[in-house]
Amino acid sequence: MEKINAVITGIGGYVPEDILTNEELSKIVDTNEEWILTRVGIKERHVLGKGLGTSYMGTRAVRQLLEKTKTDPMDIEVILCATTTPDYPFPTTASIIAHNTGMKNACTFDVQGACAGFLYALETGANYIRSGRYKKVVVVSGDKMTSITNYEDRSTCPLFGDACGAVLLEPTTEEIGLLDTFLRTDGIGFPNLHMAAGGSANPASHETVENRQHFVYQEGRVVFKYAVSYMADAAATIMGRNNLTKDDVAWFIPHQANWRIIDAVARRLDVPMEKVIVNIERYGNTSAGTIPICLWEWEKNLKKGDNLILAAFGAGFTWGALYLKWGYDGEKA
Ligand code: UT7
């Protein structure tokens, strides 16, 4: 029997219209444009309005994906939503998106891989396709990070924004698509990056709200060091075991948490910045949204057969890298 690969056959995306600039932020907390630009590389981030959840963005990304790929929602068999900011603790955000987009024949579930969520969901979705039993899988991935951002904490509030991307995975017997994946979790990062309340260990109470425990807590310097070494090691592992040199790589797509992290990882891999997809200056860190939004924006530049290396790192710590051979030329209209 021929080997079945899972290939991305289309991509949709959604970024909210409202923009929060560095100048506006500097009126809320003690910060400034110069610090944010030089230490992180962000000029502005997009913010989803109050009362709207991640499913609002996911629904729009999926609708665009279905239109671009001319896919009947009734043909989708699996929909995975990678997010750390679900609309509600339950039901899943995937189930809300499926309902909004008319996917009535799909099994749905959420994947929580923090900022590495897209890679985790993509590998999971690809395994459905590789099994031979499923033909159309949607992976929708993104976060409303501004819903868990503490606008009284200047060390985290400039970092985050909101966005969602969605891809369609289909089977192929060509040597394209998701060709290799390296995913890891070590669990040591809990003290350095977490949200302290709102789960079963520490449910919401007056006290947790008063103590502002429903927001991202991050020890930036520690996280920075792990992000660089883990992402670089994961990408180097994937490149090494697939005999890919920097010349074979068409594009390197890292998680967008900090321009300096991206630069340091690219240097370690010896991949020139012209081959590195970066859009952090316009969106900030949208967690599970960063990599799909990069793919969405760069779709027109991608060609069939391009070797793409994706790398991500997030809370847990949870991280990984993925080797993707792109499946089609240019933008699907
Ligand atoms: O997405 C998943 C994982 N997350 C990451 O990968 C993020 C990793 N961490 C980072 O990107 C960086 O550590 C941050 C951007 C969060 C912080 O940058 P940093 O260069 O590590 O800054 P720092 O925390 O070491 O702070 C340096 C200085 C401090 O002042 P002193 O103590 O040197 O006087 C801070 O108080 O910068 C100060 N500072 C600020 N100044 C102006 C911290 N935040 C701000 C701010 N504006 N917003």
Short mmCIF file of C-alpha atoms and ligand atoms in Angstrom, two decimals:
data_model
loop_
_atom_site.label_atom_id
_atom_site.label_comp_id
_atom_site.label_asym_id
_atom_site.label_seq_id
_atom_site.Cartn_x
_atom_site.Cartn_y
_atom_site.Cartn_z
CA MET A 1 0.00 0.00 0.00
CA GLU A 2 1.26 3.49 -0.87
CA LYS A 3 2.32 5.71 2.02
CA ILE A 4 -0.18 8.47 2.79
CA ASN A 5 1.15 11.91 3.71
CA ALA A 6 -0.91 14.77 5.13
CA VAL A 7 -0.57 18.01 3.19
CA ILE A 8 -1.88 21.50 3.83
CA THR A 9 -4.17 22.37 0.90
CA GLY A 10 -5.31 25.83 2.00
CA ILE A 11 -5.07 28.43 4.71
CA GLY A 12 -7.35 31.08 6.17
CA GLY A 13 -6.75 33.70 8.82
CA TYR A 14 -8.35 36.42 10.87
CA VAL A 15 -6.86 39.35 12.74
CA PRO A 16 -9.18 41.79 14.57
CA GLU A 17 -9.34 45.36 13.25
CA ASP A 18 -8.67 47.24 16.49
CA ILE A 19 -5.03 48.11 17.06
CA LEU A 20 -3.23 48.90 20.32
CA THR A 21 -0.07 50.91 19.65
CA ASN A 22 3.01 51.26 21.83
CA GLU A 23 2.12 54.89 22.34
CA GLU A 24 -1.32 53.98 23.67
CA LEU A 25 0.25 51.36 25.96
CA SER A 26 2.67 53.92 27.35
CA LYS A 27 -0.37 55.83 28.64
CA ILE A 28 -1.58 52.74 30.53
CA VAL A 29 1.71 51.51 32.09
CA ASP A 30 5.22 52.87 32.61
CA THR A 31 6.72 51.87 29.26
CA ASN A 32 7.83 53.45 26.01
CA GLU A 33 8.08 52.78 22.28
CA GLU A 34 11.86 52.52 22.38
CA TRP A 35 11.93 49.76 25.05
CA ILE A 36 9.22 47.70 23.37
CA LEU A 37 10.78 48.00 19.92
CA THR A 38 14.35 47.26 20.94
CA ARG A 39 13.70 44.60 23.62
CA VAL A 40 10.82 42.79 21.89
CA GLY A 41 10.34 44.12 18.34
CA ILE A 42 6.63 44.92 18.53
CA LYS A 43 5.11 48.10 17.05
CA GLU A 44 1.45 47.26 17.51
CA ARG A 45 -0.90 44.40 18.30
CA HIS A 46 -4.52 43.67 17.30
CA VAL A 47 -7.18 43.39 19.97
CA LEU A 48 -10.51 41.55 19.80
CA GLY A 49 -13.42 43.44 21.35
CA LYS A 50 -15.03 42.69 24.71
CA GLY A 51 -17.67 39.96 24.66
CA LEU A 52 -16.03 38.13 21.76
CA GLY A 53 -14.02 34.96 22.29
CA THR A 54 -11.43 32.98 20.35
CA SER A 55 -14.22 31.22 18.43
CA TYR A 56 -15.13 34.56 16.81
CA MET A 57 -11.70 34.71 15.16
CA GLY A 58 -11.57 30.95 14.53
CA THR A 59 -14.97 31.03 12.81
CA ARG A 60 -13.79 33.79 10.45
CA ALA A 61 -10.51 32.02 9.70
CA VAL A 62 -12.33 28.76 8.96
CA ARG A 63 -14.96 30.46 6.77
CA GLN A 64 -12.19 32.03 4.70
CA LEU A 65 -10.41 28.67 4.48
CA LEU A 66 -13.57 26.92 3.24
CA GLU A 67 -14.19 29.65 0.65
CA LYS A 68 -10.61 29.65 -0.63
CA THR A 69 -10.48 25.86 -0.92
CA LYS A 70 -14.09 25.61 -2.18
CA THR A 71 -14.79 23.04 0.50
CA ASP A 72 -18.27 22.01 1.66
CA PRO A 73 -18.33 22.25 5.49
CA MET A 74 -20.32 18.99 5.54
CA ASP A 75 -17.24 17.20 4.13
CA ILE A 76 -15.00 18.09 7.09
CA GLU A 77 -14.51 15.05 9.32
CA VAL A 78 -12.29 16.41 12.10
CA ILE A 79 -11.83 19.94 13.47
CA LEU A 80 -9.09 20.61 16.00
CA CYS A 81 -8.77 23.92 17.77
CA ALA A 82 -5.42 24.77 19.35
CA THR A 83 -5.94 27.45 21.97
CA THR A 84 -5.04 28.45 25.52
CA THR A 85 -7.86 30.98 25.61
CA PRO A 86 -10.99 28.92 24.90
CA ASP A 87 -14.31 30.80 24.89
CA TYR A 88 -15.36 28.78 27.95
CA PRO A 89 -13.91 25.97 30.11
CA PHE A 90 -16.51 23.88 28.27
CA PRO A 91 -17.83 23.17 25.72
CA THR A 92 -14.80 23.19 23.44
CA THR A 93 -14.06 26.15 21.21
CA ALA A 94 -13.78 23.67 18.32
CA SER A 95 -17.44 22.69 18.85
CA ILE A 96 -18.52 26.35 18.71
CA ILE A 97 -16.54 26.96 15.51
CA ALA A 98 -17.93 23.77 13.96
CA HIS A 99 -21.48 24.93 14.74
CA ASN A 100 -20.86 28.45 13.39
CA THR A 101 -19.39 27.16 10.13
CA GLY A 102 -21.92 24.36 9.44
CA MET A 103 -19.54 21.44 9.99
CA LYS A 104 -22.13 18.93 11.09
CA ASN A 105 -20.23 15.75 10.20
CA ALA A 106 -17.07 16.41 12.19
CA CYS A 107 -15.62 15.20 15.45
CA THR A 108 -14.20 18.17 17.31
CA PHE A 109 -11.81 18.81 20.14
CA ASP A 110 -9.45 21.42 21.55
CA VAL A 111 -5.70 20.98 21.89
CA GLN A 112 -3.84 22.89 24.61
CA GLY A 113 -0.20 23.19 23.68
CA ALA A 114 0.23 26.84 24.73
CA CYS A 115 2.38 28.73 22.20
CA ALA A 116 3.38 25.42 20.57
CA GLY A 117 -0.31 24.51 20.12
CA PHE A 118 -0.33 24.81 16.34
CA LEU A 119 2.47 22.26 15.96
CA TYR A 120 0.76 19.86 18.37
CA ALA A 121 -2.59 20.19 16.59
CA LEU A 122 -1.04 19.92 13.13
CA GLU A 123 0.73 16.68 14.02
CA THR A 124 -2.48 15.30 15.59
CA GLY A 125 -4.54 16.30 12.55
CA ALA A 126 -1.93 14.80 10.22
CA ASN A 127 -2.16 11.49 12.07
CA TYR A 128 -5.89 11.29 11.30
CA ILE A 129 -5.04 11.70 7.61
CA ARG A 130 -2.08 9.27 7.75
CA SER A 131 -4.37 6.61 9.25
CA GLY A 132 -6.13 6.47 5.87
CA ARG A 133 -9.57 6.78 7.47
CA TYR A 134 -10.00 10.56 7.21
CA LYS A 135 -9.83 12.79 4.12
CA LYS A 136 -10.46 16.32 5.37
CA VAL A 137 -9.21 17.70 8.68
CA VAL A 138 -9.32 21.36 9.74
CA VAL A 139 -6.78 22.69 12.24
CA VAL A 140 -7.75 26.10 13.61
CA SER A 141 -5.25 27.72 15.92
CA GLY A 142 -5.09 30.99 17.79
CA ASP A 143 -5.67 32.95 20.93
CA LYS A 144 -7.32 35.99 22.41
CA MET A 145 -4.24 36.67 24.52
CA THR A 146 -5.50 40.12 25.47
CA SER A 147 -8.22 38.36 27.53
CA ILE A 148 -5.54 37.03 29.91
CA THR A 149 -3.14 39.99 29.76
CA ASN A 150 -2.59 42.05 32.90
CA TYR A 151 -2.60 45.70 31.81
CA GLU A 152 -1.09 46.64 35.17
CA ASP A 153 2.06 44.55 34.51
CA ARG A 154 4.44 46.35 32.19
CA SER A 155 6.67 43.29 31.80
CA THR A 156 3.95 41.30 30.02
CA CYS A 157 1.27 43.67 28.71
CA PRO A 158 3.23 44.93 25.66
CA LEU A 159 3.80 41.38 24.43
CA PHE A 160 0.44 39.95 23.48
CA GLY A 161 -2.17 40.29 20.73
CA ASP A 162 -5.09 38.36 19.22
CA ALA A 163 -5.26 36.32 16.00
CA CYS A 164 -6.32 32.96 14.54
CA GLY A 165 -5.34 30.90 11.50
CA ALA A 166 -6.83 27.74 10.01
CA VAL A 167 -5.48 25.11 7.63
CA LEU A 168 -7.05 22.23 5.71
CA LEU A 169 -5.20 18.90 5.77
CA GLU A 170 -5.81 16.32 3.04
CA PRO A 171 -4.15 13.06 2.00
CA THR A 172 -1.55 12.72 -0.74
CA THR A 173 0.75 9.97 -1.92
CA GLU A 174 3.29 12.55 -3.13
CA GLU A 175 6.34 13.23 -0.94
CA ILE A 176 4.92 16.57 0.28
CA GLY A 177 3.20 17.80 3.42
CA LEU A 178 4.15 17.14 7.05
CA LEU A 179 7.22 14.98 6.64
CA ASP A 180 8.69 15.00 10.14
CA THR A 181 7.85 16.28 13.61
CA PHE A 182 9.75 16.65 16.88
CA LEU A 183 7.58 17.58 19.88
CA ARG A 184 8.59 17.68 23.52
CA THR A 185 7.39 18.77 26.98
CA ASP A 186 9.49 18.83 30.16
CA GLY A 187 7.09 20.30 32.73
CA ILE A 188 9.83 22.32 34.42
CA GLY A 189 8.56 25.66 33.19
CA PHE A 190 5.49 25.86 35.43
CA PRO A 191 6.95 28.34 37.97
CA ASN A 192 8.16 30.63 35.18
CA LEU A 193 5.09 30.77 32.95
CA HIS A 194 1.52 30.06 33.99
CA MET A 195 -1.91 31.44 34.88
CA ALA A 196 -2.36 30.87 38.61
CA ALA A 197 -6.14 30.61 38.92
CA GLY A 198 -9.32 29.69 37.08
CA GLY A 199 -8.63 25.95 36.80
CA SER A 200 -9.56 23.07 39.12
CA ALA A 201 -6.49 23.55 41.35
CA ASN A 202 -7.37 27.13 42.15
CA PRO A 203 -10.90 27.97 40.97
CA ALA A 204 -12.03 31.55 40.51
CA SER A 205 -12.93 33.35 43.74
CA HIS A 206 -13.11 36.94 44.93
CA GLU A 207 -9.59 36.46 46.24
CA THR A 208 -8.13 35.19 42.94
CA VAL A 209 -9.71 38.13 41.12
CA GLU A 210 -8.46 40.65 43.68
CA ASN A 211 -4.96 39.14 43.44
CA ARG A 212 -5.06 39.39 39.64
CA GLN A 213 -4.37 35.67 39.25
CA HIS A 214 -6.37 35.26 36.05
CA PHE A 215 -3.62 36.69 33.88
CA VAL A 216 -0.37 35.46 32.32
CA TYR A 217 2.45 35.29 34.86
CA GLN A 218 5.87 35.21 33.21
CA GLU A 219 9.48 35.40 34.37
CA GLY A 220 10.71 36.73 31.07
CA ARG A 221 14.46 36.24 31.36
CA VAL A 222 14.24 32.55 32.28
CA VAL A 223 11.67 31.86 29.58
CA PHE A 224 13.80 33.72 27.03
CA LYS A 225 16.81 31.45 27.61
CA TYR A 226 14.83 28.22 27.31
CA ALA A 227 12.96 29.53 24.25
CA VAL A 228 16.19 30.13 22.36
CA SER A 229 17.93 26.88 23.21
CA TYR A 230 14.89 24.57 22.93
CA MET A 231 13.64 26.02 19.63
CA ALA A 232 17.11 26.01 18.09
CA ASP A 233 17.78 22.44 19.24
CA ALA A 234 14.41 21.18 18.00
CA ALA A 235 14.84 22.83 14.58
CA ALA A 236 18.43 21.56 14.31
CA THR A 237 17.24 18.03 15.16
CA ILE A 238 14.57 18.14 12.47
CA MET A 239 16.95 19.56 9.88
CA GLY A 240 19.69 17.08 10.80
CA ARG A 241 17.61 13.95 10.63
CA ASN A 242 16.17 15.01 7.25
CA ASN A 243 19.61 15.94 5.87
CA LEU A 244 18.55 19.55 5.33
CA THR A 245 21.19 22.24 5.28
CA LYS A 246 20.37 25.95 5.57
CA ASP A 247 20.51 26.08 1.74
CA ASP A 248 17.77 23.46 1.45
CA VAL A 249 15.43 25.44 3.71
CA ALA A 250 13.19 27.87 1.80
CA TRP A 251 11.60 29.40 4.90
CA PHE A 252 12.08 29.15 8.65
CA ILE A 253 8.89 30.02 10.56
CA PRO A 254 9.48 30.49 14.29
CA HIS A 255 6.92 31.31 16.98
CA GLN A 256 6.75 35.10 17.30
CA ALA A 257 7.37 35.93 20.98
CA ASN A 258 10.34 38.26 20.75
CA TRP A 259 12.36 39.51 17.79
CA ARG A 260 15.57 38.85 19.74
CA ILE A 261 14.58 35.20 20.31
CA ILE A 262 13.88 34.77 16.59
CA ASP A 263 17.21 36.36 15.69
CA ALA A 264 19.15 34.22 18.20
CA VAL A 265 17.52 30.99 16.99
CA ALA A 266 18.18 31.85 13.33
CA ARG A 267 21.83 32.58 14.16
CA ARG A 268 22.23 29.26 15.93
CA LEU A 269 20.79 27.48 12.90
CA ASP A 270 22.88 29.67 10.58
CA VAL A 271 19.72 30.46 8.56
CA PRO A 272 19.90 33.98 7.06
CA MET A 273 17.17 36.41 8.16
CA GLU A 274 15.93 36.75 4.53
CA LYS A 275 14.61 33.20 4.92
CA VAL A 276 12.98 33.81 8.30
CA ILE A 277 9.31 34.78 8.35
CA VAL A 278 8.75 37.55 10.89
CA ASN A 279 5.60 39.59 11.49
CA ILE A 280 5.85 40.15 15.26
CA GLU A 281 6.11 43.92 14.73
CA ARG A 282 2.45 44.08 13.62
CA TYR A 283 0.78 41.41 15.75
CA GLY A 284 2.86 40.72 18.86
CA ASN A 285 2.66 37.28 20.43
CA THR A 286 -0.67 35.70 19.53
CA SER A 287 0.39 32.35 21.08
CA ALA A 288 -1.09 29.49 18.99
CA GLY A 289 -1.90 32.09 16.32
CA THR A 290 1.63 33.17 15.39
CA ILE A 291 2.75 30.41 13.01
CA PRO A 292 -0.54 29.98 11.10
CA ILE A 293 -0.78 33.75 10.68
CA CYS A 294 2.77 33.78 9.26
CA LEU A 295 1.79 31.03 6.80
CA TRP A 296 -1.41 32.90 5.91
CA GLU A 297 0.47 36.13 5.17
CA TRP A 298 3.26 34.39 3.23
CA GLU A 299 1.01 32.00 1.27
CA LYS A 300 1.44 33.99 -1.95
CA ASN A 301 5.24 33.55 -1.73
CA LEU A 302 5.19 29.81 -1.08
CA LYS A 303 5.81 27.30 -3.87
CA LYS A 304 5.13 23.60 -4.16
CA GLY A 305 8.15 21.71 -2.87
CA ASP A 306 9.46 24.52 -0.64
CA ASN A 307 11.06 23.12 2.52
CA LEU A 308 9.60 24.88 5.56
CA ILE A 309 10.86 24.46 9.10
CA LEU A 310 8.39 25.50 11.82
CA ALA A 311 9.51 25.89 15.44
CA ALA A 312 7.61 26.89 18.56
CA PHE A 313 8.02 27.14 22.31
CA GLY A 314 5.62 27.87 25.14
CA ALA A 315 4.35 27.22 28.65
CA GLY A 316 5.10 23.84 30.21
CA PHE A 317 7.71 24.08 28.79
CA THR A 318 6.24 22.66 25.60
CA TRP A 319 8.08 23.00 22.31
CA GLY A 320 8.96 21.45 19.00
CA ALA A 321 9.78 21.74 15.34
CA LEU A 322 8.19 20.43 12.21
CA TYR A 323 9.37 19.78 8.65
CA LEU A 324 6.76 20.73 6.08
CA LYS A 325 7.17 20.40 2.31
CA TRP A 326 4.71 22.93 0.94
CA GLY A 327 2.00 21.53 -1.32
CA TYR A 328 0.92 24.21 -3.82
CA ASP A 329 1.98 27.37 -5.65
CA GLY A 330 0.89 30.83 -4.48
CA GLU A 331 -2.32 32.07 -2.97
CA LYS A 332 -5.58 30.16 -3.30
CA ALA A 333 -8.16 32.75 -4.27
O1 UT7 B 1 5.51 32.89 23.94
C1 UT7 B 1 5.94 31.95 24.83
C2 UT7 B 1 7.09 32.19 25.66
N1 UT7 B 1 7.43 33.55 25.94
C3 UT7 B 1 8.60 34.05 25.52
O2 UT7 B 1 9.32 33.44 24.77
C4 UT7 B 1 9.03 35.41 26.07
C5 UT7 B 1 10.45 35.35 26.59
N2 UT7 B 1 10.91 36.54 27.26
C6 UT7 B 1 11.08 37.75 26.64
O3 UT7 B 1 10.77 37.90 25.48
C7 UT7 B 1 11.73 38.85 27.41
O4 UT7 B 1 12.30 38.34 28.59
C8 UT7 B 1 10.76 40.02 27.77
C9 UT7 B 1 10.39 40.79 26.52
C10 UT7 B 1 9.53 39.49 28.45
C11 UT7 B 1 11.48 40.99 28.71
O5 UT7 B 1 12.68 41.45 28.12
P1 UT7 B 1 14.05 41.39 28.94
O6 UT7 B 1 15.08 41.97 28.10
O7 UT7 B 1 14.24 39.98 29.39
O8 UT7 B 1 13.74 42.38 30.12
P2 UT7 B 1 13.86 42.12 31.68
O9 UT7 B 1 12.66 41.43 32.19
O10 UT7 B 1 15.20 41.52 31.97
O11 UT7 B 1 13.88 43.63 32.17
C12 UT7 B 1 14.93 44.52 31.81
C13 UT7 B 1 14.59 45.90 32.33
C14 UT7 B 1 14.15 45.89 33.79
O12 UT7 B 1 14.66 47.07 34.38
P3 UT7 B 1 15.96 47.00 35.31
O13 UT7 B 1 15.63 46.04 36.41
O14 UT7 B 1 17.07 46.52 34.43
O15 UT7 B 1 16.10 48.42 35.76
C15 UT7 B 1 12.67 45.99 33.71
O16 UT7 B 1 12.09 46.59 34.85
O17 UT7 B 1 13.50 46.43 31.59
C16 UT7 B 1 12.47 46.85 32.50
N3 UT7 B 1 11.19 46.67 31.83
C17 UT7 B 1 10.59 47.62 31.10
N4 UT7 B 1 10.95 48.89 30.79
C18 UT7 B 1 10.12 49.59 30.00
C19 UT7 B 1 10.41 45.56 31.83
N5 UT7 B 1 9.33 45.78 31.09
C20 UT7 B 1 9.41 47.04 30.62
C21 UT7 B 1 8.59 47.83 29.81
N6 UT7 B 1 8.97 49.09 29.52
N7 UT7 B 1 7.42 47.37 29.28
#
